[in-house]
Amino acid sequence: AQSVTQLGSHVSVSEGALVLLRCNYSSSVPPYLFWYVQYPNQGLQLLLKYTTGATLVKGINGFEAEFKKSETSFHLTKPSAHMSDAAEYFCAVRDDKIIFGKGTRLHILP
Amino acid sequence: DGGITQSPKYLFRKEGQNVTLSCEQNLNHDAMYWYRQDPGQGLRLIYYSQIVNDFQKGDIAEGYSVSREKKESFPLTVTSAQKNPTAFYLCASSSFVGDTAELFFGEGSRLTVL
């Protein structure tokens, strides 16, 4: 069965520092992978997705993620954190349906 | 603008009462979904529907019911049989039930049982 593991339920970074949110997945078939962001009391918004082709995927708000098949990972990065990046981030994998990780709350320190 | 509209945004219910959450989309999407979100547990699938007049149970369907009489609408009823209904409920849609289709989400409905 497919599954998604996000390492760290809370991550804190200083403003201007690198953001790294970790996601590992298990899937019996080539995966389709997604990162979503959720601001308080709102729905989820798609940041980026990997389907096929280039393994480095660029998304909105300066985020990107790299699909590494050998490591079954799809980590989300941003070179320089901004206060507005404070939110909860969800990794997801689609097989016959979309499965979400439990989320990582990103805190930005001034 | 196209999107998904959920209502109400906040809802309070007494124990033993049924409540219906509305979800409407004007994206012309075939598939619609209901998720439940609890702190630290991510999103859990309640029901989903691929076409009108058809729907399937997700991972936590007990105590919930849905209907899909129109393509645009997918209401969720939280029944009195749901033991712990206080949660944030999210409705989503996608263009088709295909591998690469991402989900589009509504703003959510927060249900509190008093």
PDB file of C-alpha atoms in Angstrom:
ATOM      1  CA  ALA A   1       0.000   0.000   0.000  1.00  0.00           C
ATOM      2  CA  GLN A   2       1.203   3.471  -0.731  1.00  0.00           C
ATOM      3  CA  SER A   3       2.129   5.779   2.112  1.00  0.00           C
ATOM      4  CA  VAL A   4       3.719   9.148   2.765  1.00  0.00           C
ATOM      5  CA  THR A   5       6.000  10.059   5.653  1.00  0.00           C
ATOM      6  CA  GLN A   6       6.860  13.627   6.493  1.00  0.00           C
ATOM      7  CA  LEU A   7       9.778  13.929   8.901  1.00  0.00           C
ATOM      8  CA  GLY A   8       9.161  16.528  11.566  1.00  0.00           C
ATOM      9  CA  SER A   9       5.721  17.768  12.488  1.00  0.00           C
ATOM     10  CA  HIS A  10       7.232  21.191  13.233  1.00  0.00           C
ATOM     11  CA  VAL A  11      10.211  22.882  11.568  1.00  0.00           C
ATOM     12  CA  SER A  12      11.615  26.284  12.525  1.00  0.00           C
ATOM     13  CA  VAL A  13      13.958  28.331  10.355  1.00  0.00           C
ATOM     14  CA  SER A  14      15.196  31.878  10.538  1.00  0.00           C
ATOM     15  CA  GLU A  15      14.018  34.417   8.006  1.00  0.00           C
ATOM     16  CA  GLY A  16      16.390  34.296   5.040  1.00  0.00           C
ATOM     17  CA  ALA A  17      17.600  30.771   5.806  1.00  0.00           C
ATOM     18  CA  LEU A  18      17.143  27.647   3.718  1.00  0.00           C
ATOM     19  CA  VAL A  19      13.850  25.808   4.066  1.00  0.00           C
ATOM     20  CA  LEU A  20      13.970  22.014   3.822  1.00  0.00           C
ATOM     21  CA  LEU A  21      10.857  19.927   4.414  1.00  0.00           C
ATOM     22  CA  ARG A  22      11.308  16.192   4.086  1.00  0.00           C
ATOM     23  CA  CYS A  23       8.961  13.715   2.433  1.00  0.00           C
ATOM     24  CA  ASN A  24       9.428  10.008   1.787  1.00  0.00           C
ATOM     25  CA  TYR A  25       6.909   7.820   0.042  1.00  0.00           C
ATOM     26  CA  SER A  26       6.235   4.220  -0.711  1.00  0.00           C
ATOM     27  CA  SER A  27       4.508   3.189  -3.889  1.00  0.00           C
ATOM     28  CA  SER A  28       4.426   0.052  -5.970  1.00  0.00           C
ATOM     29  CA  VAL A  29       4.214   1.989  -9.209  1.00  0.00           C
ATOM     30  CA  PRO A  30       5.906   5.141 -10.529  1.00  0.00           C
ATOM     31  CA  PRO A  31       4.507   7.780  -8.239  1.00  0.00           C
ATOM     32  CA  TYR A  32       2.857  11.079  -8.910  1.00  0.00           C
ATOM     33  CA  LEU A  33       3.868  13.408  -6.111  1.00  0.00           C
ATOM     34  CA  PHE A  34       2.495  16.689  -4.820  1.00  0.00           C
ATOM     35  CA  TRP A  35       3.240  19.376  -2.265  1.00  0.00           C
ATOM     36  CA  TYR A  36       0.397  21.491  -0.886  1.00  0.00           C
ATOM     37  CA  VAL A  37       0.409  24.466   1.489  1.00  0.00           C
ATOM     38  CA  GLN A  38      -2.299  25.360   3.981  1.00  0.00           C
ATOM     39  CA  TYR A  39      -2.669  28.676   5.784  1.00  0.00           C
ATOM     40  CA  PRO A  40      -4.692  28.775   9.035  1.00  0.00           C
ATOM     41  CA  ASN A  41      -8.390  28.011   8.592  1.00  0.00           C
ATOM     42  CA  GLN A  42      -8.065  27.746   4.838  1.00  0.00           C
ATOM     43  CA  GLY A  43      -8.057  25.007   2.249  1.00  0.00           C
ATOM     44  CA  LEU A  44      -4.979  23.517   0.625  1.00  0.00           C
ATOM     45  CA  GLN A  45      -3.242  25.114  -2.321  1.00  0.00           C
ATOM     46  CA  LEU A  46      -1.001  23.247  -4.749  1.00  0.00           C
ATOM     47  CA  LEU A  47       2.659  24.302  -4.577  1.00  0.00           C
ATOM     48  CA  LEU A  48       4.045  21.907  -7.169  1.00  0.00           C
ATOM     49  CA  LYS A  49       3.716  18.421  -8.583  1.00  0.00           C
ATOM     50  CA  TYR A  50       5.892  15.753 -10.152  1.00  0.00           C
ATOM     51  CA  THR A  51       4.431  13.488 -12.826  1.00  0.00           C
ATOM     52  CA  THR A  52       7.095  12.508 -15.345  1.00  0.00           C
ATOM     53  CA  GLY A  53      10.173  14.047 -16.913  1.00  0.00           C
ATOM     54  CA  ALA A  54      12.493  16.429 -15.110  1.00  0.00           C
ATOM     55  CA  THR A  55      13.058  15.369 -11.542  1.00  0.00           C
ATOM     56  CA  LEU A  56      13.562  18.916 -10.247  1.00  0.00           C
ATOM     57  CA  VAL A  57      10.207  20.596 -10.121  1.00  0.00           C
ATOM     58  CA  LYS A  58       9.680  24.307  -9.591  1.00  0.00           C
ATOM     59  CA  GLY A  59       6.570  25.625  -7.960  1.00  0.00           C
ATOM     60  CA  ILE A  60       4.982  28.812  -6.771  1.00  0.00           C
ATOM     61  CA  ASN A  61       6.427  31.217  -4.186  1.00  0.00           C
ATOM     62  CA  GLY A  62      10.019  30.142  -4.926  1.00  0.00           C
ATOM     63  CA  PHE A  63       9.624  26.552  -3.769  1.00  0.00           C
ATOM     64  CA  GLU A  64      11.045  23.545  -5.574  1.00  0.00           C
ATOM     65  CA  ALA A  65      11.265  19.819  -4.961  1.00  0.00           C
ATOM     66  CA  GLU A  66      13.417  17.042  -6.312  1.00  0.00           C
ATOM     67  CA  PHE A  67      12.177  13.546  -7.023  1.00  0.00           C
ATOM     68  CA  LYS A  68      14.804  10.950  -6.084  1.00  0.00           C
ATOM     69  CA  LYS A  69      13.630   7.487  -6.994  1.00  0.00           C
ATOM     70  CA  SER A  70      16.574   5.711  -5.370  1.00  0.00           C
ATOM     71  CA  GLU A  71      15.802   7.403  -2.055  1.00  0.00           C
ATOM     72  CA  THR A  72      11.996   7.374  -2.499  1.00  0.00           C
ATOM     73  CA  SER A  73      12.064  11.017  -1.511  1.00  0.00           C
ATOM     74  CA  PHE A  74      10.456  14.253  -2.659  1.00  0.00           C
ATOM     75  CA  HIS A  75      11.874  16.936  -0.350  1.00  0.00           C
ATOM     76  CA  LEU A  76      10.653  20.527  -0.592  1.00  0.00           C
ATOM     77  CA  THR A  77      13.146  23.391  -0.517  1.00  0.00           C
ATOM     78  CA  LYS A  78      13.288  27.156  -0.712  1.00  0.00           C
ATOM     79  CA  PRO A  79      16.614  29.022  -0.691  1.00  0.00           C
ATOM     80  CA  SER A  80      15.513  31.911   1.511  1.00  0.00           C
ATOM     81  CA  ALA A  81      12.604  31.787   3.943  1.00  0.00           C
ATOM     82  CA  HIS A  82      10.142  34.642   4.210  1.00  0.00           C
ATOM     83  CA  MET A  83       7.759  35.364   7.051  1.00  0.00           C
ATOM     84  CA  SER A  84       4.854  34.731   4.707  1.00  0.00           C
ATOM     85  CA  ASP A  85       6.017  31.099   4.283  1.00  0.00           C
ATOM     86  CA  ALA A  86       4.766  30.236   7.774  1.00  0.00           C
ATOM     87  CA  ALA A  87       2.078  27.625   7.141  1.00  0.00           C
ATOM     88  CA  GLU A  88       1.474  23.896   7.144  1.00  0.00           C
ATOM     89  CA  TYR A  89       2.844  21.862   4.269  1.00  0.00           C
ATOM     90  CA  PHE A  90       1.547  18.520   3.051  1.00  0.00           C
ATOM     91  CA  CYS A  91       3.240  15.992   0.818  1.00  0.00           C
ATOM     92  CA  ALA A  92       0.958  13.676  -1.147  1.00  0.00           C
ATOM     93  CA  VAL A  93       1.260  10.708  -3.496  1.00  0.00           C
ATOM     94  CA  ARG A  94      -1.287   9.528  -6.031  1.00  0.00           C
ATOM     95  CA  ASP A  95      -1.771   5.912  -6.961  1.00  0.00           C
ATOM     96  CA  ASP A  96      -5.434   5.025  -7.320  1.00  0.00           C
ATOM     97  CA  LYS A  97      -6.219   7.888  -4.958  1.00  0.00           C
ATOM     98  CA  ILE A  98      -4.276  10.691  -3.326  1.00  0.00           C
ATOM     99  CA  ILE A  99      -2.708   9.893   0.047  1.00  0.00           C
ATOM    100  CA  PHE A 100      -1.513  12.765   2.243  1.00  0.00           C
ATOM    101  CA  GLY A 101       1.236  12.889   4.809  1.00  0.00           C
ATOM    102  CA  LYS A 102       0.455  14.177   8.288  1.00  0.00           C
ATOM    103  CA  GLY A 103       1.876  17.605   7.519  1.00  0.00           C
ATOM    104  CA  THR A 104       4.782  19.765   8.662  1.00  0.00           C
ATOM    105  CA  ARG A 105       4.151  23.119  10.270  1.00  0.00           C
ATOM    106  CA  LEU A 106       6.797  25.628   9.219  1.00  0.00           C
ATOM    107  CA  HIS A 107       7.676  28.418  11.659  1.00  0.00           C
ATOM    108  CA  ILE A 108       9.733  31.391  10.522  1.00  0.00           C
ATOM    109  CA  LEU A 109      11.859  33.092  13.170  1.00  0.00           C
ATOM    110  CA  PRO A 110      12.538  36.830  12.778  1.00  0.00           C
TER     111      PRO A 110
ATOM    112  CA  ASP B   1     -13.815  33.060 -10.885  1.00  0.00           C
ATOM    113  CA  GLY B   2     -13.896  29.285 -10.944  1.00  0.00           C
ATOM    114  CA  GLY B   3     -13.524  27.483  -7.701  1.00  0.00           C
ATOM    115  CA  ILE B   4     -15.002  25.440  -4.904  1.00  0.00           C
ATOM    116  CA  THR B   5     -17.385  26.942  -2.384  1.00  0.00           C
ATOM    117  CA  GLN B   6     -17.966  25.349   0.978  1.00  0.00           C
ATOM    118  CA  SER B   7     -20.616  26.496   3.432  1.00  0.00           C
ATOM    119  CA  PRO B   8     -20.982  27.224   6.208  1.00  0.00           C
ATOM    120  CA  LYS B   9     -17.446  28.098   7.233  1.00  0.00           C
ATOM    121  CA  TYR B  10     -18.236  27.589  10.922  1.00  0.00           C
ATOM    122  CA  LEU B  11     -20.978  25.369  12.314  1.00  0.00           C
ATOM    123  CA  PHE B  12     -22.001  24.401  15.811  1.00  0.00           C
ATOM    124  CA  ARG B  13     -24.110  21.375  16.516  1.00  0.00           C
ATOM    125  CA  LYS B  14     -25.588  19.740  19.550  1.00  0.00           C
ATOM    126  CA  GLU B  15     -24.922  16.068  20.144  1.00  0.00           C
ATOM    127  CA  GLY B  16     -27.448  13.840  18.424  1.00  0.00           C
ATOM    128  CA  GLN B  17     -28.127  16.230  15.551  1.00  0.00           C
ATOM    129  CA  ASN B  18     -27.374  15.610  11.904  1.00  0.00           C
ATOM    130  CA  VAL B  19     -25.712  18.409   9.975  1.00  0.00           C
ATOM    131  CA  THR B  20     -25.111  18.876   6.249  1.00  0.00           C
ATOM    132  CA  LEU B  21     -22.062  20.626   4.809  1.00  0.00           C
ATOM    133  CA  SER B  22     -22.401  22.096   1.351  1.00  0.00           C
ATOM    134  CA  CYS B  23     -19.807  21.863  -1.429  1.00  0.00           C
ATOM    135  CA  GLU B  24     -20.316  23.430  -4.850  1.00  0.00           C
ATOM    136  CA  GLN B  25     -17.815  23.669  -7.708  1.00  0.00           C
ATOM    137  CA  ASN B  26     -17.925  25.508 -11.014  1.00  0.00           C
ATOM    138  CA  LEU B  27     -14.730  24.017 -12.427  1.00  0.00           C
ATOM    139  CA  ASN B  28     -16.610  21.395 -14.466  1.00  0.00           C
ATOM    140  CA  HIS B  29     -14.677  18.706 -12.604  1.00  0.00           C
ATOM    141  CA  ASP B  30     -15.873  15.127 -12.697  1.00  0.00           C
ATOM    142  CA  ALA B  31     -14.450  13.939  -9.378  1.00  0.00           C
ATOM    143  CA  MET B  32     -15.229  15.340  -5.933  1.00  0.00           C
ATOM    144  CA  TYR B  33     -13.922  14.399  -2.506  1.00  0.00           C
ATOM    145  CA  TRP B  34     -14.521  14.991   1.188  1.00  0.00           C
ATOM    146  CA  TYR B  35     -11.661  14.963   3.665  1.00  0.00           C
ATOM    147  CA  ARG B  36     -11.550  15.310   7.409  1.00  0.00           C
ATOM    148  CA  GLN B  37      -8.628  17.118   9.026  1.00  0.00           C
ATOM    149  CA  ASP B  38      -7.642  16.772  12.681  1.00  0.00           C
ATOM    150  CA  PRO B  39      -4.539  18.350  14.235  1.00  0.00           C
ATOM    151  CA  GLY B  40      -1.439  16.253  13.575  1.00  0.00           C
ATOM    152  CA  GLN B  41      -3.306  13.643  11.537  1.00  0.00           C
ATOM    153  CA  GLY B  42      -3.200  15.071   8.060  1.00  0.00           C
ATOM    154  CA  LEU B  43      -6.157  14.602   5.745  1.00  0.00           C
ATOM    155  CA  ARG B  44      -8.293  11.494   5.831  1.00  0.00           C
ATOM    156  CA  LEU B  45     -10.641  10.598   2.978  1.00  0.00           C
ATOM    157  CA  ILE B  46     -14.311  10.239   3.904  1.00  0.00           C
ATOM    158  CA  TYR B  47     -16.078   9.775   0.537  1.00  0.00           C
ATOM    159  CA  TYR B  48     -15.361  10.459  -3.088  1.00  0.00           C
ATOM    160  CA  SER B  49     -17.371  10.526  -6.289  1.00  0.00           C
ATOM    161  CA  GLN B  50     -16.160  10.089  -9.841  1.00  0.00           C
ATOM    162  CA  ILE B  51     -19.454  10.674 -11.655  1.00  0.00           C
ATOM    163  CA  VAL B  52     -22.978  11.824 -10.922  1.00  0.00           C
ATOM    164  CA  ASN B  53     -25.130   9.387  -8.939  1.00  0.00           C
ATOM    165  CA  ASP B  54     -22.123   7.322  -7.902  1.00  0.00           C
ATOM    166  CA  PHE B  55     -19.797   7.552  -4.903  1.00  0.00           C
ATOM    167  CA  GLN B  56     -17.391   5.378  -2.930  1.00  0.00           C
ATOM    168  CA  LYS B  57     -16.416   5.141   0.717  1.00  0.00           C
ATOM    169  CA  GLY B  58     -13.032   6.379   1.748  1.00  0.00           C
ATOM    170  CA  ASP B  59     -11.024   5.399   4.787  1.00  0.00           C
ATOM    171  CA  ILE B  60     -13.331   6.842   7.452  1.00  0.00           C
ATOM    172  CA  ALA B  61     -16.875   6.749   6.015  1.00  0.00           C
ATOM    173  CA  GLU B  62     -18.649   5.505   9.142  1.00  0.00           C
ATOM    174  CA  GLY B  63     -21.085   8.087  10.474  1.00  0.00           C
ATOM    175  CA  TYR B  64     -21.135  10.103   7.251  1.00  0.00           C
ATOM    176  CA  SER B  65     -23.306  10.122   4.145  1.00  0.00           C
ATOM    177  CA  VAL B  66     -23.105  11.885   0.777  1.00  0.00           C
ATOM    178  CA  SER B  67     -25.065  12.358  -2.423  1.00  0.00           C
ATOM    179  CA  ARG B  68     -24.083  13.355  -5.955  1.00  0.00           C
ATOM    180  CA  GLU B  69     -27.244  14.349  -7.799  1.00  0.00           C
ATOM    181  CA  LYS B  70     -25.535  17.078  -9.793  1.00  0.00           C
ATOM    182  CA  LYS B  71     -22.020  17.348 -11.180  1.00  0.00           C
ATOM    183  CA  GLU B  72     -21.503  20.636  -9.369  1.00  0.00           C
ATOM    184  CA  SER B  73     -22.626  19.563  -5.906  1.00  0.00           C
ATOM    185  CA  PHE B  74     -21.411  17.020  -3.354  1.00  0.00           C
ATOM    186  CA  PRO B  75     -22.970  17.629   0.081  1.00  0.00           C
ATOM    187  CA  LEU B  76     -21.748  15.770   3.156  1.00  0.00           C
ATOM    188  CA  THR B  77     -24.041  14.858   6.040  1.00  0.00           C
ATOM    189  CA  VAL B  78     -22.462  14.240   9.413  1.00  0.00           C
ATOM    190  CA  THR B  79     -24.888  11.996  11.213  1.00  0.00           C
ATOM    191  CA  SER B  80     -25.456  11.424  14.908  1.00  0.00           C
ATOM    192  CA  ALA B  81     -23.690   8.075  14.454  1.00  0.00           C
ATOM    193  CA  GLN B  82     -20.349   9.836  14.019  1.00  0.00           C
ATOM    194  CA  LYS B  83     -18.746   9.477  17.440  1.00  0.00           C
ATOM    195  CA  ASN B  84     -16.311  12.388  17.258  1.00  0.00           C
ATOM    196  CA  PRO B  85     -17.501  14.840  14.607  1.00  0.00           C
ATOM    197  CA  THR B  86     -15.655  17.945  15.750  1.00  0.00           C
ATOM    198  CA  ALA B  87     -13.137  18.598  12.969  1.00  0.00           C
ATOM    199  CA  PHE B  88     -12.217  20.677   9.943  1.00  0.00           C
ATOM    200  CA  TYR B  89     -13.856  19.357   6.774  1.00  0.00           C
ATOM    201  CA  LEU B  90     -12.403  19.952   3.333  1.00  0.00           C
ATOM    202  CA  CYS B  91     -14.066  19.431  -0.013  1.00  0.00           C
ATOM    203  CA  ALA B  92     -11.969  18.994  -3.145  1.00  0.00           C
ATOM    204  CA  SER B  93     -12.388  18.289  -6.829  1.00  0.00           C
ATOM    205  CA  SER B  94     -10.265  17.151  -9.734  1.00  0.00           C
ATOM    206  CA  SER B  95     -10.729  17.174 -13.482  1.00  0.00           C
ATOM    207  CA  PHE B  96     -10.679  13.394 -13.740  1.00  0.00           C
ATOM    208  CA  VAL B  97      -9.644  10.432 -11.722  1.00  0.00           C
ATOM    209  CA  GLY B  98      -6.326  10.193 -13.458  1.00  0.00           C
ATOM    210  CA  ASP B  99      -2.779   9.809 -12.316  1.00  0.00           C
ATOM    211  CA  THR B 100      -1.604  13.363 -12.715  1.00  0.00           C
ATOM    212  CA  ALA B 101      -4.678  15.324 -11.771  1.00  0.00           C
ATOM    213  CA  GLU B 102      -4.222  17.401  -8.691  1.00  0.00           C
ATOM    214  CA  LEU B 103      -6.937  18.319  -6.233  1.00  0.00           C
ATOM    215  CA  PHE B 104      -8.473  21.756  -5.914  1.00  0.00           C
ATOM    216  CA  PHE B 105      -9.735  22.551  -2.426  1.00  0.00           C
ATOM    217  CA  GLY B 106     -12.452  24.671  -0.907  1.00  0.00           C
ATOM    218  CA  GLU B 107     -11.840  26.898   2.113  1.00  0.00           C
ATOM    219  CA  GLY B 108     -13.143  24.312   4.555  1.00  0.00           C
ATOM    220  CA  SER B 109     -15.920  24.048   7.121  1.00  0.00           C
ATOM    221  CA  ARG B 110     -15.159  23.850  10.823  1.00  0.00           C
ATOM    222  CA  LEU B 111     -17.728  21.795  12.741  1.00  0.00           C
ATOM    223  CA  THR B 112     -17.882  21.959  16.515  1.00  0.00           C
ATOM    224  CA  VAL B 113     -20.137  19.702  18.545  1.00  0.00           C
ATOM    225  CA  LEU B 114     -21.247  21.242  21.807  1.00  0.00           C
TER     226      LEU B 114
END
